[in-house]
Coordinates of C-alpha atoms and ligand atoms in Angstrom, one line a residue:
M1 CA 0.0 0.0 0.0
T2 CA 1.4 3.4 -0.9
S3 CA 0.5 6.8 0.3
N4 CA -1.4 9.1 -1.9
S5 CA -1.9 11.7 0.7
G6 CA 1.5 13.2 0.5
E7 CA 2.0 12.6 4.2
Q8 CA 5.1 10.8 5.4
T9 CA 4.5 7.1 5.8
T10 CA 5.8 5.1 8.7
T11 CA 6.7 1.4 8.7
I12 CA 6.9 -0.7 11.8
V13 CA 9.2 -3.7 11.2
I14 CA 8.8 -6.4 13.8
F15 CA 11.7 -8.9 13.9
G16 CA 10.4 -12.0 15.6
A17 CA 7.1 -11.7 13.8
S18 CA 5.7 -15.0 14.8
G19 CA 6.7 -15.0 18.5
D20 CA 4.7 -14.9 21.7
L21 CA 5.4 -11.2 22.4
T22 CA 4.2 -10.1 18.9
R23 CA 1.1 -12.2 19.1
R24 CA 0.0 -11.4 22.6
K25 CA 1.2 -7.8 23.0
L26 CA 2.5 -6.0 20.0
I27 CA -0.2 -6.7 17.4
P28 CA -3.1 -6.3 19.9
S29 CA -1.6 -2.9 21.1
L30 CA -1.0 -1.7 17.5
C31 CA -4.5 -2.8 16.6
S32 CA -5.9 -0.9 19.5
L33 CA -3.9 2.2 18.6
F34 CA -5.2 1.9 15.0
C35 CA -8.8 1.7 16.2
K36 CA -8.3 4.8 18.4
G37 CA -7.0 6.6 15.3
R38 CA -3.6 7.1 16.9
L39 CA -1.3 5.3 14.5
G40 CA -1.2 8.1 12.1
P41 CA -2.6 8.1 8.6
V42 CA -0.3 5.7 6.8
V43 CA 1.4 3.1 8.9
Q44 CA 2.4 -0.3 7.6
I45 CA 3.6 -3.3 9.6
V46 CA 6.1 -5.8 8.3
G47 CA 6.8 -8.9 10.3
M48 CA 10.0 -10.9 9.7
A49 CA 10.9 -14.4 10.9
R50 CA 12.4 -17.5 9.4
R51 CA 9.4 -19.8 9.0
D52 CA 7.8 -20.0 5.7
M53 CA 4.4 -18.3 5.3
T54 CA 2.6 -15.8 3.1
S55 CA 1.3 -12.5 4.3
E56 CA -2.2 -13.9 4.2
Q57 CA -1.3 -16.8 6.4
Y58 CA 0.5 -14.4 8.8
R59 CA -2.6 -12.2 9.1
E60 CA -4.6 -15.3 9.8
S61 CA -2.2 -16.5 12.6
L62 CA -2.3 -13.0 14.1
A63 CA -6.1 -13.0 14.0
E64 CA -6.1 -16.3 15.9
G65 CA -4.0 -14.7 18.6
M66 CA -6.4 -11.7 18.7
G67 CA -9.1 -14.3 19.5
D68 CA -8.0 -14.2 23.1
F69 CA -9.7 -10.8 23.3
E70 CA -13.4 -11.1 24.1
D71 CA -14.7 -8.4 21.8
F72 CA -12.6 -9.4 18.8
S73 CA -13.8 -11.0 15.6
P74 CA -11.7 -11.4 12.4
E75 CA -14.7 -10.0 10.5
M76 CA -14.6 -6.7 12.3
E77 CA -14.2 -3.8 9.9
E78 CA -11.4 -2.3 12.0
W79 CA -9.4 -5.6 11.9
T80 CA -9.9 -6.0 8.1
E81 CA -8.6 -2.5 7.6
F82 CA -5.7 -2.9 10.1
A83 CA -4.7 -6.3 8.8
S84 CA -4.5 -5.0 5.2
R85 CA -1.5 -3.0 6.4
I86 CA 0.3 -6.1 7.7
H87 CA 2.9 -7.9 5.6
Y88 CA 5.2 -10.9 6.2
F89 CA 8.8 -11.2 5.0
R90 CA 10.6 -14.4 5.5
G91 CA 14.3 -14.2 6.5
D92 CA 17.0 -14.7 9.1
V93 CA 17.9 -11.5 10.9
A94 CA 21.4 -12.8 11.5
S95 CA 22.0 -12.7 7.7
A96 CA 23.0 -9.4 6.1
S97 CA 21.7 -10.6 2.7
A98 CA 18.3 -11.4 4.2
L99 CA 18.2 -7.8 5.5
Q100 CA 19.2 -6.5 2.1
G101 CA 16.2 -8.4 0.8
L102 CA 14.0 -6.9 3.5
E103 CA 15.2 -3.4 2.5
E104 CA 14.1 -4.0 -1.1
F105 CA 10.8 -5.4 0.1
L106 CA 10.2 -2.3 2.3
K107 CA 11.1 0.1 -0.5
G108 CA 8.5 -1.8 -2.6
I109 CA 5.7 -1.1 -0.2
E110 CA 6.7 2.4 0.9
A111 CA 5.8 5.5 -1.0
P112 CA 8.2 6.0 -3.9
G113 CA 10.4 9.1 -3.9
K114 CA 9.9 9.8 -0.2
P115 CA 11.7 7.8 2.4
A116 CA 9.4 6.4 5.1
N117 CA 10.0 6.6 8.8
R118 CA 10.9 3.2 10.3
L119 CA 10.5 1.7 13.8
Y120 CA 12.4 -1.5 14.1
Y121 CA 11.1 -3.7 16.9
L122 CA 13.5 -6.4 18.1
A123 CA 11.0 -9.0 19.5
L124 CA 13.8 -11.6 19.2
A125 CA 15.8 -13.8 21.5
P126 CA 18.4 -11.5 23.3
S127 CA 21.3 -13.3 21.6
L128 CA 20.0 -11.8 18.3
Y129 CA 19.8 -8.1 19.4
G130 CA 23.5 -7.6 18.5
P131 CA 23.5 -9.3 15.1
A132 CA 20.2 -7.7 14.1
V133 CA 21.5 -4.2 15.0
L134 CA 24.8 -4.7 13.3
N135 CA 23.1 -6.0 10.1
L136 CA 20.8 -3.0 10.1
G137 CA 23.9 -0.9 10.1
A138 CA 25.8 -3.0 7.5
T139 CA 22.8 -2.7 5.1
G140 CA 22.4 1.0 5.5
M141 CA 19.0 0.6 7.1
A142 CA 19.8 2.5 10.3
G143 CA 19.7 6.0 8.7
A144 CA 17.8 7.9 6.0
T145 CA 17.7 11.4 4.8
G146 CA 14.4 13.1 5.5
A147 CA 13.0 10.3 7.7
W148 CA 13.7 8.9 11.1
R149 CA 14.9 5.4 12.0
R150 CA 14.4 4.1 15.6
V151 CA 15.0 0.7 17.2
V152 CA 13.1 -0.8 20.1
I153 CA 15.0 -3.3 22.2
E154 CA 13.2 -5.8 24.5
K155 CA 14.4 -7.0 27.8
P156 CA 16.6 -8.6 29.0
F157 CA 19.3 -6.2 28.0
G158 CA 22.5 -8.1 28.8
S159 CA 22.9 -10.6 31.5
D160 CA 25.5 -8.7 33.5
L161 CA 27.3 -5.3 33.3
A162 CA 30.0 -6.5 30.8
S163 CA 27.4 -8.0 28.4
A164 CA 25.2 -4.9 28.7
Q165 CA 28.2 -2.7 27.9
A166 CA 29.1 -4.8 25.0
L167 CA 25.6 -4.6 23.6
N168 CA 25.4 -0.9 24.1
K169 CA 28.7 -0.6 22.2
S170 CA 27.4 -2.6 19.3
I171 CA 24.2 -0.6 19.3
H172 CA 26.0 2.8 19.4
S173 CA 28.2 1.7 16.5
V174 CA 25.1 1.8 14.4
F175 CA 22.4 4.0 16.1
S176 CA 22.8 7.2 18.2
E177 CA 21.3 7.0 21.6
D178 CA 18.3 9.1 20.7
Q179 CA 17.3 6.4 18.1
V180 CA 17.3 3.7 20.8
F181 CA 14.3 2.7 22.8
R182 CA 15.1 0.1 25.5
I183 CA 11.9 -1.3 26.9
D184 CA 10.9 -2.0 30.5
H185 CA 7.2 -2.4 30.1
Y186 CA 6.6 -1.6 33.8
L187 CA 7.2 2.0 32.9
G188 CA 4.3 1.9 30.4
K189 CA 1.9 0.9 33.1
E190 CA -0.6 3.7 34.0
T191 CA -0.1 3.2 37.7
V192 CA 3.7 3.7 37.5
Q193 CA 3.2 6.9 35.5
N194 CA 0.5 7.9 38.1
L195 CA 3.2 7.6 40.7
L196 CA 4.9 10.6 39.0
V197 CA 1.6 12.4 39.0
L198 CA 0.9 11.6 42.6
R199 CA 4.3 12.9 43.7
F200 CA 4.7 15.8 41.5
A201 CA 1.2 17.1 40.7
N202 CA 0.0 17.2 44.3
T203 CA 1.2 19.2 47.2
I204 CA 0.2 16.8 50.0
F205 CA 2.6 13.9 49.3
E206 CA 6.0 15.5 48.4
P207 CA 6.6 17.3 51.7
V208 CA 6.5 14.0 53.6
W209 CA 8.3 12.0 50.9
N210 CA 11.6 11.8 52.7
R211 CA 13.6 10.4 55.6
N212 CA 11.8 12.6 58.1
Y213 CA 8.5 10.9 57.6
I214 CA 9.0 7.6 55.9
D215 CA 10.2 4.6 57.8
N216 CA 10.7 2.2 55.0
V217 CA 9.6 1.4 51.4
Q218 CA 8.6 -2.0 50.3
I219 CA 8.3 -3.0 46.6
T220 CA 6.8 -6.4 45.8
V221 CA 6.4 -8.2 42.5
S222 CA 4.9 -11.5 43.2
E223 CA 3.6 -14.2 40.8
T224 CA 1.6 -17.3 41.4
V225 CA 2.8 -19.4 38.5
A226 CA 5.6 -21.9 38.9
L227 CA 8.1 -22.3 36.0
S228 CA 7.3 -25.9 34.8
D229 CA 8.4 -26.1 31.1
R230 CA 10.2 -22.8 31.2
A231 CA 12.4 -23.8 34.2
G232 CA 15.4 -24.8 32.1
Y233 CA 15.5 -21.5 30.4
Y234 CA 14.8 -19.6 33.6
D235 CA 17.6 -21.3 35.4
Q236 CA 20.1 -19.3 33.3
A237 CA 18.6 -16.1 34.6
G238 CA 16.9 -16.3 38.0
V239 CA 14.9 -13.8 39.8
F240 CA 17.6 -11.1 40.2
R241 CA 18.0 -10.9 36.4
D242 CA 14.4 -11.5 35.6
M243 CA 12.9 -9.0 38.0
F244 CA 15.3 -7.0 40.1
Q245 CA 17.7 -5.6 37.5
N246 CA 14.8 -4.1 35.5
H247 CA 11.3 -3.9 37.0
L248 CA 12.1 -3.6 40.7
L249 CA 14.9 -1.1 40.2
Q250 CA 12.8 0.9 37.8
L251 CA 10.0 1.1 40.4
L252 CA 12.6 2.1 43.0
T253 CA 13.9 5.0 40.9
V254 CA 10.4 6.4 40.3
V255 CA 9.7 6.3 44.1
A256 CA 13.0 7.8 45.0
M257 CA 13.9 10.3 42.2
E258 CA 13.9 14.1 42.6
P259 CA 11.4 16.1 40.5
P260 CA 12.9 17.0 37.1
S261 CA 12.5 20.6 36.2
N262 CA 10.5 19.6 33.1
F263 CA 8.8 16.4 31.9
Q264 CA 11.5 15.8 29.2
A265 CA 13.0 12.5 28.5
D266 CA 16.5 13.3 29.3
L267 CA 15.8 15.4 32.4
L268 CA 13.6 12.6 33.8
R269 CA 16.2 10.0 33.0
N270 CA 19.0 12.1 34.5
E271 CA 17.1 12.0 37.8
K272 CA 16.6 8.2 37.6
V273 CA 20.3 7.7 36.9
K274 CA 21.1 9.8 40.0
V275 CA 19.0 7.5 42.2
L276 CA 20.7 4.4 40.8
N277 CA 24.0 6.1 41.3
A278 CA 23.2 6.7 44.9
V279 CA 22.2 3.1 45.6
R280 CA 24.7 1.7 48.1
R281 CA 27.0 -0.8 46.4
V282 CA 28.0 -4.1 48.0
T283 CA 30.7 -6.6 47.2
P284 CA 30.1 -10.3 46.4
E285 CA 31.4 -11.0 49.9
T286 CA 29.0 -8.6 51.7
A287 CA 26.0 -9.3 49.4
P288 CA 24.5 -12.0 51.6
E289 CA 24.1 -9.4 54.4
I290 CA 21.6 -7.4 52.3
A291 CA 19.8 -10.2 50.5
V292 CA 18.1 -13.6 51.0
H293 CA 17.4 -16.0 48.2
A294 CA 15.1 -19.0 47.9
Q295 CA 13.7 -21.7 45.6
Y296 CA 10.2 -23.0 45.7
D297 CA 9.8 -26.6 46.8
G298 CA 10.3 -28.9 43.8
Y299 CA 12.2 -26.3 41.7
L300 CA 15.2 -28.6 41.5
D301 CA 13.0 -31.4 40.1
E302 CA 11.8 -29.2 37.2
Q303 CA 12.9 -30.4 33.8
G304 CA 16.1 -28.8 32.7
V305 CA 17.2 -27.6 36.1
P306 CA 20.5 -29.0 37.4
A307 CA 20.1 -30.9 40.7
D308 CA 22.7 -28.5 42.3
S309 CA 21.3 -25.3 40.9
R310 CA 21.5 -22.3 43.2
T311 CA 19.3 -20.1 40.9
P312 CA 16.8 -18.3 43.0
T313 CA 13.1 -18.2 42.2
Y314 CA 12.6 -15.8 45.1
A315 CA 14.7 -13.0 46.6
A316 CA 14.4 -10.2 49.0
V317 CA 16.9 -7.4 49.1
R318 CA 17.5 -4.3 51.2
M319 CA 18.8 -1.3 49.3
D320 CA 19.9 2.0 50.7
V321 CA 19.8 5.2 48.7
D322 CA 22.7 7.3 49.9
N323 CA 21.5 10.8 49.4
W324 CA 20.0 13.6 51.6
R325 CA 16.4 12.6 51.0
W326 CA 16.7 8.9 51.7
Q327 CA 19.5 8.5 54.2
G328 CA 18.6 5.7 56.7
V329 CA 15.4 4.7 54.9
P330 CA 15.5 1.1 53.8
F331 CA 14.0 0.1 50.4
Y332 CA 13.0 -3.6 50.7
L333 CA 12.5 -5.2 47.3
R334 CA 11.2 -8.7 46.9
S335 CA 9.9 -10.9 44.1
G336 CA 9.1 -14.6 43.6
K337 CA 7.4 -17.2 41.5
A338 CA 4.8 -19.7 42.8
L339 CA 3.7 -17.4 45.6
D340 CA 0.2 -17.1 47.1
D341 CA -0.7 -13.9 45.2
K342 CA -0.1 -12.1 41.9
R343 CA 0.5 -8.5 42.6
T344 CA 2.9 -5.6 42.1
E345 CA 2.7 -3.2 44.9
I346 CA 4.7 -0.3 46.3
V347 CA 4.2 0.3 50.0
I348 CA 5.3 3.4 51.8
Q349 CA 5.4 2.9 55.5
F350 CA 5.4 6.2 57.4
K351 CA 6.9 6.7 60.8
R352 CA 4.8 6.4 63.9
P353 CA 3.8 9.7 65.6
P354 CA 6.6 10.9 67.8
H355 CA 4.4 10.9 70.9
L356 CA 1.3 8.9 71.6
M357 CA -1.1 10.4 74.1
F358 CA -3.6 7.6 73.6
Q359 CA -3.4 4.4 75.6
Q360 CA -3.3 2.2 72.5
E361 CA -0.6 0.8 70.3
I362 CA -1.2 1.9 66.7
G363 CA 0.3 1.0 63.4
P364 CA 1.9 3.6 61.1
N365 CA 0.2 5.3 58.2
I366 CA 0.6 3.4 55.0
L367 CA 0.4 4.4 51.4
A368 CA 0.1 1.4 49.1
I369 CA 0.2 1.9 45.4
Q370 CA -1.2 -1.1 43.5
V371 CA 0.6 -1.3 40.2
Q372 CA -1.4 -4.4 39.3
P373 CA -4.0 -5.9 39.6
D374 CA -6.9 -3.6 40.6
E375 CA -4.8 -0.5 39.8
G376 CA -5.1 2.2 42.3
L377 CA -3.9 3.2 45.8
H378 CA -4.8 2.9 49.4
I379 CA -4.0 5.2 52.3
E380 CA -4.4 3.7 55.7
F381 CA -4.8 6.0 58.7
Q382 CA -6.2 5.8 62.2
A383 CA -9.8 6.8 63.0
K384 CA -11.7 6.8 66.2
T385 CA -14.1 3.9 66.6
P386 CA -17.6 5.5 67.1
D387 CA -19.6 5.1 70.3
E388 CA -16.6 3.9 72.3
K389 CA -14.0 5.7 74.4
M390 CA -10.8 6.8 72.7
Q391 CA -10.4 3.6 70.7
M392 CA -8.8 3.7 67.3
R393 CA -8.6 1.4 64.4
P394 CA -7.0 1.7 60.9
V395 CA -9.3 2.7 58.1
D396 CA -8.6 3.0 54.4
L397 CA -9.0 5.7 51.8
E398 CA -8.8 4.3 48.4
F399 CA -8.6 5.3 44.7
H400 CA -9.2 2.8 41.9
Y401 CA -8.9 3.5 38.3
D402 CA -12.0 1.6 37.3
D403 CA -14.2 3.5 39.8
S404 CA -12.8 6.9 39.2
F405 CA -12.6 6.9 35.5
G406 CA -16.0 5.4 34.7
G407 CA -14.8 1.9 34.0
Q408 CA -12.5 3.2 31.2
A409 CA -10.2 0.3 30.2
I410 CA -6.6 0.7 31.2
P411 CA -4.5 0.2 28.0
D412 CA -1.8 -2.3 28.0
A413 CA 1.6 -0.9 28.8
Y414 CA 2.8 -1.8 25.3
E415 CA 0.2 0.4 23.7
R416 CA 1.6 3.4 25.5
L417 CA 5.2 2.5 24.8
L418 CA 4.7 1.8 21.1
L419 CA 3.0 5.1 20.7
D420 CA 5.7 7.0 22.5
A421 CA 8.4 5.3 20.4
L422 CA 6.5 6.3 17.2
N423 CA 6.4 9.8 18.6
G424 CA 10.0 9.8 19.5
D425 CA 9.3 10.3 23.2
A426 CA 11.9 8.3 25.2
S427 CA 10.8 9.3 28.7
L428 CA 9.5 5.9 29.5
F429 CA 12.5 4.0 28.0
I430 CA 15.8 3.1 29.6
R431 CA 18.9 5.0 28.7
S432 CA 22.2 3.2 28.2
D433 CA 23.8 4.7 31.4
E434 CA 20.7 3.7 33.4
I435 CA 20.8 0.1 32.3
E436 CA 24.5 -0.1 33.1
E437 CA 24.0 1.4 36.6
A438 CA 21.3 -1.1 37.2
W439 CA 23.7 -4.0 36.3
E440 CA 26.4 -2.5 38.4
I441 CA 24.1 -2.7 41.4
M442 CA 23.0 -6.2 40.7
D443 CA 26.2 -7.9 39.5
P444 CA 27.8 -8.2 43.0
I445 CA 24.5 -9.4 44.5
I446 CA 24.1 -12.1 41.9
Q447 CA 27.7 -13.2 42.2
G448 CA 27.7 -13.0 45.9
L449 CA 24.7 -15.3 46.4
A450 CA 26.0 -17.7 43.8
R451 CA 29.2 -18.2 45.8
S452 CA 29.6 -21.5 47.6
E453 CA 30.4 -19.5 50.8
A454 CA 26.9 -17.9 50.7
P455 CA 24.0 -19.6 52.4
L456 CA 22.1 -22.1 50.2
P457 CA 18.8 -20.9 48.8
A458 CA 16.1 -21.4 51.4
G459 CA 13.0 -23.3 50.5
Y460 CA 9.3 -22.2 50.4
A461 CA 6.1 -24.0 49.8
I462 CA 4.3 -23.4 46.5
G463 CA 1.4 -21.0 47.1
S464 CA 3.0 -19.6 50.3
R465 CA 4.1 -16.0 51.0
G466 CA 7.7 -17.0 50.5
P467 CA 10.4 -18.3 52.8
D468 CA 10.4 -17.6 56.6
E469 CA 13.9 -16.3 56.0
A470 CA 12.5 -13.2 54.3
D471 CA 10.5 -12.4 57.4
R472 CA 13.5 -12.9 59.7
F473 CA 15.5 -10.8 57.3
L474 CA 13.3 -7.8 57.7
A475 CA 12.9 -8.4 61.5
K476 CA 16.7 -8.0 61.6
Y477 CA 16.2 -4.3 60.6
G478 CA 13.1 -3.8 62.9
S479 CA 10.7 -4.0 60.0
A480 CA 8.0 -6.4 58.8
W481 CA 6.5 -7.0 55.4
L482 CA 3.1 -5.5 55.0
H483 CA 0.5 -8.0 53.8
R484 CA -2.9 -6.4 53.3
D485 CA -5.7 -8.0 51.5
W486 CA -7.1 -4.6 50.4
Q487 CA -10.8 -4.8 50.1
H488 CA -12.3 -2.9 47.2
Ligands
NAP501 N1 6.7 -13.1 25.5 C1 6.6 -12.1 26.3 O1 5.6 -11.8 27.0 C2 7.8 -11.2 26.6 C3 7.7 -10.2 27.6 C4 8.8 -9.4 27.8 C5 9.9 -9.5 27.0 N2 10.0 -10.4 26.0 C6 11.2 -10.5 25.2 O2 10.8 -10.4 23.8 C7 11.7 -11.2 23.0 C8 10.8 -12.2 22.2 O3 10.1 -13.0 23.1 P1 9.0 -14.1 22.6 O4 8.5 -14.7 23.8 O5 8.1 -13.4 21.6 O6 10.0 -15.2 21.9 P2 9.5 -16.3 20.9 O7 8.1 -16.7 21.1 O8 10.5 -17.4 21.0 O9 9.6 -15.7 19.4 C9 10.8 -15.5 18.8 C10 10.6 -15.0 17.4 O10 11.8 -14.8 16.8 C11 11.8 -15.4 15.5 N3 13.2 -15.7 15.2 C12 14.1 -16.6 15.8 N4 15.3 -16.6 15.3 C13 15.2 -15.7 14.2 C14 16.1 -15.3 13.3 N5 17.4 -15.7 13.3 N6 15.7 -14.3 12.4 C15 14.5 -13.9 12.4 N7 13.5 -14.2 13.3 C16 13.9 -15.2 14.2 C17 10.9 -16.6 15.7 O11 10.4 -17.1 14.5 P3 11.2 -18.2 13.6 O12 11.6 -19.3 14.4 O13 10.2 -18.6 12.5 O14 12.3 -17.5 13.0 C18 9.8 -16.0 16.5 O15 9.0 -15.3 15.7 C19 12.6 -11.9 24.0 O16 13.8 -11.2 24.1 C20 11.9 -11.9 25.3 O17 12.8 -11.8 26.4 C21 8.9 -11.3 25.8

């Protein structure tokens, strides 16, 4: 399809066209953007993978994937219109000649005489990020006069600091940093962006957002599923690489950062880098002092997991942010598989009042931000029980997206991120220095807990809250995990 409107066309090239991410996230998000009229007038989508199929078969396979959405039908007019913009090109991204063929194919469908903008999305195994980028460079596809070229890179970005640096080096040999969009889809979640709004568009939170009022911060990403057939693959990574280096540290930076003077990508990211830079470093020798690790019962029996694996499926870590605002306030981060609850939550536990004139022990104020599910927040405070003497009990003020915005659906994080990448807004993407700082924090922890001198991973029952060691770990610092079954 070519443009006859004279407007600049944009092509989204998805490498890894037939994969799970493309089917479950990218195509549904692009389709939703298209239906909302946000994709721009002339956008085409080209998927590339090695298997043999025609564009027609490709569209059919994507429509099957869309069948997971209740209100979808392949006969829908919007889908027919959207699908007519999707093409399939067969090829191996690791082969420069295949990319040369792709370039010819793209030129054939893009408006002649006017270069199209291009967003390259690497929905590929991480080992292919480097070869794909280098081949885009070798075939001259990374730049064009009069049009932009951008590349979106999925997680995981490296498996340690050295590999992340090497990958950044390869990428920068082809693309400049402002062309690169490294994804952490947590940043695309409305509740995470709302945290910025909560902090920086309200006057009531920021004055107490510091060491004078906050006792500790707890960030939890828990999942109920065990690993089963993915265990062999997961064993190469473990929870620190899978969750801490990216999602948990990203959430920490958004909680802890200073307000940028302006909501501009680089100013925002500068502040996030400063937080990572201030996170206290440990050595492999001292890492076990600030972290516990564990495996769910039966993990070592999963297929593909070595019997002596020390790869954690659960971990809890204390981090300290050594700056004026956060000195002495522990950030407790935890994440695990096969737990009792699927939730992502940020809990701010405030200090108790300095003096209690009431004859009753009370808990501290709590602000709990539910990133997922049931997106919203709760503020817990003390109230007098009616018709009794001075008795208090905690009560809950709550905000939920579905109540407050008339049941308006919350878009998938990928929808927001794809749109931002198309618009060239990198605010919610990770900059190269940010990713390297995050690895610099995590490397000694990962190495330290893998050492034979470190305690073996603890065990925990499937469907439990995690190991008892995680409770004892917090008790050591005079804290306790907050477990609230918030009623809504
Ligand atoms: N799935 C998710 O929900 C999710 C979430 C977050 C991040 N990610 C990240 O996204 C990336 C993709 O994940 P995925 O789950 O979609 O993987 P996947 O299901 O294994 O899909 C991989 C895709 O890459 C294609 N491919 C493999 N080798 C290729 C080559 N040499 N040249 C061209 N295409 C090739 C495969 O098709 P052929 O075999 O036909 O070539 C397939 O389409 C990974 O880095 C993953 O970590 C995924």
